[in-house]
Coordinates of C-alpha atoms and ligand atoms in Angstrom, one line a residue:
M10 CA -78.9 -140.2 -40.2
E11 CA -78.8 -144.0 -40.1
N12 CA -79.9 -145.7 -43.2
N13 CA -82.9 -147.8 -42.3
K14 CA -84.4 -148.4 -45.7
R15 CA -83.9 -151.7 -47.5
P16 CA -82.1 -151.0 -50.8
E17 CA -84.6 -151.3 -53.7
T18 CA -82.1 -153.3 -55.7
M19 CA -81.7 -155.9 -53.0
E20 CA -82.9 -159.3 -54.2
R21 CA -85.1 -161.4 -52.0
I22 CA -83.0 -164.2 -50.5
T23 CA -84.8 -167.4 -51.3
T24 CA -82.2 -169.9 -52.2
P25 CA -79.0 -171.3 -50.6
A26 CA -76.9 -169.7 -53.4
L27 CA -78.4 -166.3 -52.7
A28 CA -77.8 -166.9 -48.9
E29 CA -74.2 -167.8 -49.6
A30 CA -73.7 -164.6 -51.6
F31 CA -75.3 -162.6 -48.8
I32 CA -73.1 -164.2 -46.2
R33 CA -69.9 -163.5 -48.2
E34 CA -70.9 -159.9 -48.6
Q35 CA -71.8 -159.5 -45.0
V36 CA -68.7 -161.1 -43.7
A37 CA -66.6 -158.7 -45.7
A38 CA -68.7 -155.7 -44.6
L39 CA -68.5 -156.8 -40.9
R40 CA -64.7 -157.2 -41.1
E41 CA -64.5 -153.7 -42.7
Q42 CA -66.8 -152.2 -40.0
I43 CA -65.3 -153.9 -37.0
G44 CA -61.6 -154.3 -37.9
D45 CA -59.9 -155.7 -34.8
G46 CA -62.7 -154.5 -32.5
K47 CA -64.7 -156.5 -30.1
V48 CA -68.4 -157.0 -30.4
L49 CA -70.9 -157.8 -27.7
L50 CA -74.2 -159.7 -28.5
A51 CA -77.1 -160.8 -26.3
L52 CA -77.7 -164.3 -27.7
S53 CA -81.2 -165.5 -26.8
G54 CA -81.1 -168.6 -29.1
G55 CA -83.9 -167.2 -31.2
V56 CA -83.4 -167.3 -34.9
D57 CA -82.4 -163.6 -35.4
S58 CA -79.8 -163.4 -32.7
S59 CA -78.5 -166.9 -33.6
V60 CA -78.0 -165.9 -37.2
V61 CA -76.3 -162.7 -36.2
A62 CA -74.0 -164.7 -33.9
A63 CA -73.1 -167.2 -36.6
L64 CA -72.4 -164.5 -39.1
L65 CA -70.1 -162.7 -36.7
I66 CA -68.4 -165.9 -35.7
R67 CA -67.6 -166.4 -39.3
A68 CA -66.4 -162.8 -39.7
I69 CA -64.4 -162.1 -36.5
G70 CA -64.3 -165.4 -34.5
K71 CA -63.5 -164.9 -30.9
N72 CA -63.7 -161.1 -31.1
L73 CA -67.4 -161.7 -30.8
V74 CA -68.5 -162.1 -27.2
C75 CA -72.0 -163.7 -26.8
V76 CA -73.9 -163.4 -23.6
H77 CA -76.7 -165.8 -23.1
V78 CA -78.9 -164.9 -20.2
N79 CA -81.0 -167.7 -18.8
H80 CA -83.9 -165.9 -17.1
G81 CA -85.7 -169.1 -16.2
L82 CA -88.5 -168.5 -18.6
L83 CA -87.0 -170.3 -21.6
R84 CA -88.4 -173.4 -23.1
K85 CA -87.1 -176.9 -22.1
G86 CA -83.6 -177.5 -23.5
E87 CA -83.0 -174.1 -24.9
P88 CA -80.1 -172.9 -22.8
E89 CA -78.4 -176.3 -23.2
Q90 CA -78.8 -176.0 -27.0
V91 CA -77.3 -172.5 -27.1
I92 CA -74.3 -173.8 -25.2
R93 CA -74.0 -176.9 -27.4
V94 CA -74.4 -175.1 -30.8
F95 CA -72.3 -172.0 -30.1
R96 CA -69.7 -172.9 -27.5
D97 CA -69.2 -176.6 -28.4
E98 CA -69.8 -176.7 -32.1
M99 CA -69.0 -173.2 -33.3
N100 CA -66.2 -172.6 -30.7
A101 CA -67.7 -169.2 -29.9
N102 CA -66.8 -166.9 -27.0
L103 CA -69.9 -167.5 -25.0
I104 CA -70.8 -166.3 -21.5
Y105 CA -73.6 -168.2 -20.0
V106 CA -75.4 -166.3 -17.2
D107 CA -77.6 -168.3 -14.9
A108 CA -80.0 -165.6 -13.7
V109 CA -82.9 -167.8 -12.9
D110 CA -83.2 -167.0 -9.2
R111 CA -82.8 -163.3 -9.8
F112 CA -85.7 -163.1 -12.3
L113 CA -88.0 -165.5 -10.4
D114 CA -87.3 -163.7 -7.1
K115 CA -88.2 -160.3 -8.7
L116 CA -91.3 -161.8 -10.3
A117 CA -92.6 -163.4 -7.1
G118 CA -96.1 -162.3 -6.3
V119 CA -96.5 -160.1 -9.4
A120 CA -99.7 -161.0 -11.2
E121 CA -100.2 -158.0 -13.6
P122 CA -99.0 -158.9 -17.1
E123 CA -97.5 -155.6 -18.1
K124 CA -95.7 -155.3 -14.8
K125 CA -94.3 -158.8 -15.3
R126 CA -93.1 -157.8 -18.8
K127 CA -91.5 -154.6 -17.4
I128 CA -89.7 -156.5 -14.7
I129 CA -88.4 -159.1 -17.1
G130 CA -87.3 -156.4 -19.6
A131 CA -85.6 -154.2 -17.0
E132 CA -83.9 -157.1 -15.2
F133 CA -82.6 -158.4 -18.6
I134 CA -80.9 -155.0 -19.3
R135 CA -79.5 -155.0 -15.7
V136 CA -78.0 -158.5 -16.1
F137 CA -76.6 -157.7 -19.5
E138 CA -75.2 -154.4 -18.3
E139 CA -73.4 -156.2 -15.4
E140 CA -71.8 -158.6 -17.8
A141 CA -70.8 -155.9 -20.3
R142 CA -69.1 -154.0 -17.4
K143 CA -66.9 -157.0 -16.6
L144 CA -65.6 -157.0 -20.2
E145 CA -62.8 -154.9 -21.6
G146 CA -62.3 -153.4 -25.0
I147 CA -65.8 -153.8 -26.3
G148 CA -66.4 -151.4 -29.2
F149 CA -69.6 -152.6 -30.8
L150 CA -73.0 -154.0 -29.9
A151 CA -74.6 -156.5 -32.3
Q152 CA -78.4 -156.9 -32.5
G153 CA -80.7 -159.2 -34.3
T154 CA -82.9 -156.4 -35.6
I155 CA -84.7 -157.6 -38.7
Y156 CA -86.6 -155.5 -41.3
P157 CA -90.1 -155.9 -39.8
D158 CA -88.7 -154.5 -36.5
I159 CA -87.7 -151.3 -38.4
L160 CA -91.0 -151.1 -40.2
E161 CA -92.9 -151.4 -37.0
S162 CA -90.6 -149.6 -34.7
D163 CA -93.1 -150.0 -31.8
G164 CA -93.3 -153.7 -32.6
V165 CA -93.6 -156.4 -30.1
K166 CA -89.9 -157.0 -30.1
A167 CA -88.9 -153.5 -29.1
H168 CA -88.1 -154.4 -25.5
H169 CA -86.1 -157.4 -26.7
N170 CA -83.3 -155.4 -28.1
V171 CA -80.9 -153.8 -25.7
G172 CA -81.9 -150.2 -26.3
G173 CA -82.2 -149.5 -22.6
L174 CA -78.5 -149.7 -21.9
P175 CA -76.9 -146.7 -20.1
E176 CA -75.1 -144.1 -22.3
D177 CA -71.6 -145.4 -21.7
L178 CA -72.5 -148.8 -22.9
R179 CA -74.2 -147.7 -26.1
F180 CA -71.6 -149.0 -28.4
E181 CA -71.7 -148.6 -32.2
L182 CA -74.4 -150.9 -33.5
V183 CA -73.8 -153.9 -35.7
E184 CA -77.0 -155.1 -37.3
P185 CA -76.2 -157.4 -40.2
V186 CA -79.7 -158.7 -40.8
K187 CA -81.6 -155.5 -40.4
F188 CA -82.8 -155.5 -44.1
L189 CA -83.9 -159.1 -44.0
Y190 CA -87.4 -160.5 -43.7
K191 CA -87.9 -163.5 -41.4
D192 CA -88.0 -166.0 -44.2
E193 CA -84.7 -164.7 -45.5
V194 CA -83.1 -164.8 -42.1
R195 CA -84.1 -168.5 -42.0
V196 CA -82.5 -169.2 -45.4
V197 CA -79.3 -167.5 -44.3
G198 CA -79.4 -169.4 -40.9
K199 CA -79.7 -172.7 -42.8
A200 CA -76.7 -171.8 -45.0
L201 CA -74.7 -170.9 -42.0
G202 CA -75.2 -174.5 -40.7
L203 CA -77.6 -173.7 -37.8
P204 CA -79.8 -176.6 -36.7
D205 CA -83.3 -176.8 -38.1
N206 CA -85.0 -176.5 -34.7
M207 CA -83.2 -173.1 -34.3
V208 CA -83.8 -171.9 -37.8
Y209 CA -87.4 -172.9 -38.0
R210 CA -88.3 -172.0 -34.5
Q211 CA -91.8 -170.6 -34.0
P212 CA -92.0 -167.1 -32.6
F213 CA -91.4 -166.9 -28.9
P214 CA -92.1 -163.8 -26.8
G215 CA -89.2 -162.0 -25.1
P216 CA -90.8 -162.6 -21.7
G217 CA -91.0 -166.2 -22.7
L218 CA -92.9 -168.6 -20.5
G219 CA -93.5 -165.7 -18.1
V220 CA -96.6 -164.7 -20.1
R221 CA -97.9 -168.2 -20.3
C222 CA -97.6 -169.0 -16.6
V223 CA -100.6 -166.8 -16.1
G224 CA -100.8 -164.5 -13.0
A225 CA -98.1 -164.6 -10.3
I226 CA -95.4 -167.1 -11.4
T227 CA -94.6 -169.9 -9.0
R228 CA -91.6 -172.2 -9.6
D229 CA -93.7 -175.4 -9.5
R230 CA -96.3 -174.1 -12.0
L231 CA -93.6 -172.8 -14.2
E232 CA -91.9 -176.2 -14.3
A233 CA -95.2 -177.9 -15.1
L234 CA -95.6 -175.4 -17.9
R235 CA -92.2 -176.0 -19.3
E236 CA -92.7 -179.8 -19.3
A237 CA -96.2 -179.5 -20.8
D238 CA -95.0 -177.1 -23.4
A239 CA -92.3 -179.5 -24.6
I240 CA -95.0 -182.2 -25.0
V241 CA -97.3 -179.9 -26.9
R242 CA -94.5 -178.8 -29.2
E243 CA -93.3 -182.3 -29.8
E244 CA -96.7 -183.8 -30.6
I245 CA -98.1 -180.9 -32.7
G246 CA -94.7 -180.6 -34.4
K247 CA -95.2 -184.1 -35.8
L248 CA -98.2 -183.0 -37.9
P249 CA -97.7 -182.8 -41.7
S250 CA -98.5 -179.1 -41.6
V251 CA -97.7 -177.3 -38.4
P252 CA -99.5 -174.2 -37.2
W253 CA -97.7 -170.8 -37.1
Q254 CA -97.5 -170.9 -33.3
Y255 CA -98.4 -173.6 -30.8
F256 CA -97.8 -173.8 -27.1
C257 CA -99.7 -174.0 -23.9
A258 CA -100.5 -171.8 -21.0
I259 CA -101.3 -172.6 -17.3
P260 CA -103.8 -170.3 -15.7
D261 CA -103.5 -169.4 -12.1
I262 CA -106.5 -171.4 -11.0
Q263 CA -107.0 -175.0 -9.9
S264 CA -109.7 -177.5 -10.7
T265 CA -110.9 -180.6 -9.0
G266 CA -109.4 -183.9 -9.9
I267 CA -109.8 -187.4 -8.5
K268 CA -107.1 -189.9 -7.7
D269 CA -107.5 -193.2 -5.8
G270 CA -111.1 -192.2 -4.9
K271 CA -109.9 -188.9 -3.4
R272 CA -110.7 -185.4 -4.7
Y273 CA -107.8 -183.0 -5.0
M274 CA -107.0 -179.7 -6.7
G275 CA -104.7 -179.5 -9.7
W276 CA -103.7 -177.2 -12.6
I277 CA -105.2 -176.9 -16.1
V278 CA -102.9 -177.0 -19.2
V279 CA -104.5 -175.0 -22.0
I280 CA -103.3 -176.0 -25.5
R281 CA -103.1 -173.0 -27.9
A282 CA -102.4 -173.3 -31.6
V283 CA -102.9 -170.4 -34.1
N284 CA -102.3 -169.5 -37.7
T285 CA -101.6 -165.9 -38.7
V286 CA -99.8 -163.9 -41.3
D287 CA -98.8 -160.9 -39.2
A288 CA -100.0 -161.8 -35.6
V289 CA -102.6 -159.0 -35.8
T290 CA -105.4 -161.5 -36.5
A291 CA -105.2 -165.2 -35.9
T292 CA -107.3 -168.2 -36.7
V293 CA -107.4 -171.6 -35.0
P294 CA -106.4 -174.6 -37.1
E295 CA -107.9 -178.0 -36.7
I296 CA -105.8 -180.4 -34.6
P297 CA -106.5 -184.1 -35.1
F298 CA -108.4 -185.4 -32.0
S299 CA -105.9 -188.2 -31.7
T300 CA -103.0 -185.7 -31.3
L301 CA -105.0 -183.8 -28.6
C302 CA -105.6 -187.1 -26.8
T303 CA -101.9 -188.1 -27.0
I304 CA -100.9 -184.7 -25.6
R305 CA -103.5 -185.1 -22.8
D306 CA -102.3 -188.5 -21.9
R307 CA -98.7 -187.6 -21.9
I308 CA -99.2 -184.5 -19.8
I309 CA -101.5 -186.2 -17.3
A310 CA -99.1 -189.1 -16.9
T311 CA -95.9 -187.1 -16.6
V312 CA -96.4 -183.5 -15.5
P313 CA -96.8 -183.2 -11.7
G314 CA -99.7 -181.1 -10.5
V315 CA -101.8 -181.1 -13.7
N316 CA -105.1 -182.9 -13.7
R317 CA -106.9 -181.3 -16.6
V318 CA -106.1 -180.4 -20.3
A319 CA -108.2 -178.0 -22.3
W320 CA -108.0 -176.7 -25.9
D321 CA -108.3 -173.0 -26.5
I322 CA -110.3 -172.4 -29.8
S323 CA -110.5 -168.6 -29.5
E324 CA -109.6 -166.5 -32.5
K325 CA -107.9 -163.1 -32.5
P326 CA -109.8 -160.9 -32.2
V327 CA -111.1 -160.9 -29.6
A328 CA -108.7 -163.2 -27.8
T329 CA -105.0 -162.4 -28.1
I330 CA -102.6 -165.1 -29.1
E331 CA -100.9 -165.2 -25.7
W332 CA -102.9 -165.5 -22.6
E333 CA -101.4 -162.4 -21.1
Ligands
XMP410 P1 -100.7 -161.3 -28.9 O1 -100.7 -162.1 -27.6 O2 -100.6 -159.9 -28.6 O3 -99.3 -161.7 -29.6 O4 -101.8 -161.7 -29.8 C1 -98.9 -161.4 -30.9 C2 -97.6 -162.0 -31.1 O5 -96.6 -161.4 -30.3 C3 -96.0 -162.3 -29.4 N1 -95.9 -161.6 -28.1 C4 -94.7 -161.0 -27.7 N2 -93.5 -161.0 -28.2 N3 -92.8 -159.8 -26.3 C5 -92.5 -160.4 -27.5 O6 -91.4 -160.4 -28.0 C6 -94.0 -159.8 -25.7 O7 -94.2 -159.2 -24.6 C7 -95.0 -160.4 -26.5 N4 -96.3 -160.6 -26.2 C8 -96.8 -161.3 -27.3 C9 -96.9 -163.5 -29.3 O8 -96.2 -164.7 -29.0 C10 -97.5 -163.5 -30.7 O9 -96.6 -164.1 -31.6

């Protein structure tokens, strides 16, 4: 049976020196496990898969094949950053798959949140499977499983991992950070030289902006959401103490606006910021009014189609963190 229990003797990785020691140990262990084999990794650009990629690049270089699937629901600049960091700076073997049209076509007209999640998860597996079939000689599948994923095996990230692959693609698993807690993954990521905005990224759901573009996703509302989200993250990110998660949602309704004396209908950006320890309950931190106003002004001035900005002050329970 697979060993899924963190060794009791394992020291908590809290310092760069401890991270370096972990990296040395893991690089040796990965070389031992993999030998001359080839490893496949779905690289989302999130902290867990990025740290796994960086560890494997150090251990086996080009024998790691990273596949980055752009499903169109990533945040502004994310696919570009994955390419820059891994292909350009770390010289990784990276396959970039532009699957934007595929996902958005499949999601067209689908308003039910769980159905949207299922479509995104299933399509992700399909795209990944197609890429895996084009490759030869893959013997291992790397995953960014971390210890909380094992502890809550029905956790929110379950669909994120590529467990749904067909039998013949279920390669031997490589999970070098599976005994680490999130804070430890970040310390290791920093020691591996990953950029801060990757290492300290806030949690981002697998279905991405798909669950924040409430109801049936349309391309124009999704683009408005992506632009507004970048503004919300930039402005709230400037605060001396940043909330645990902060983003925005755009509900599938329109409200009346007025421009040049004429009434028209536009979308509503809803700012959401929460603090939580485990995402089971969440509180709403104070955001300075001046920050809210800056966000409002920038969104109204630059994001087409939006004529109203609101702030969601609901706590969990009863409101969930995400809008869907
Ligand atoms: P809720 O909305 O349930 O979210 O209060 C709790 C935490 O989980 C994240 N979340 C998801 N993560 N796939 C994910 O990987 C999902 O479908 C999903 N839905 C919610 C959410 O961002 C929050 O951190």
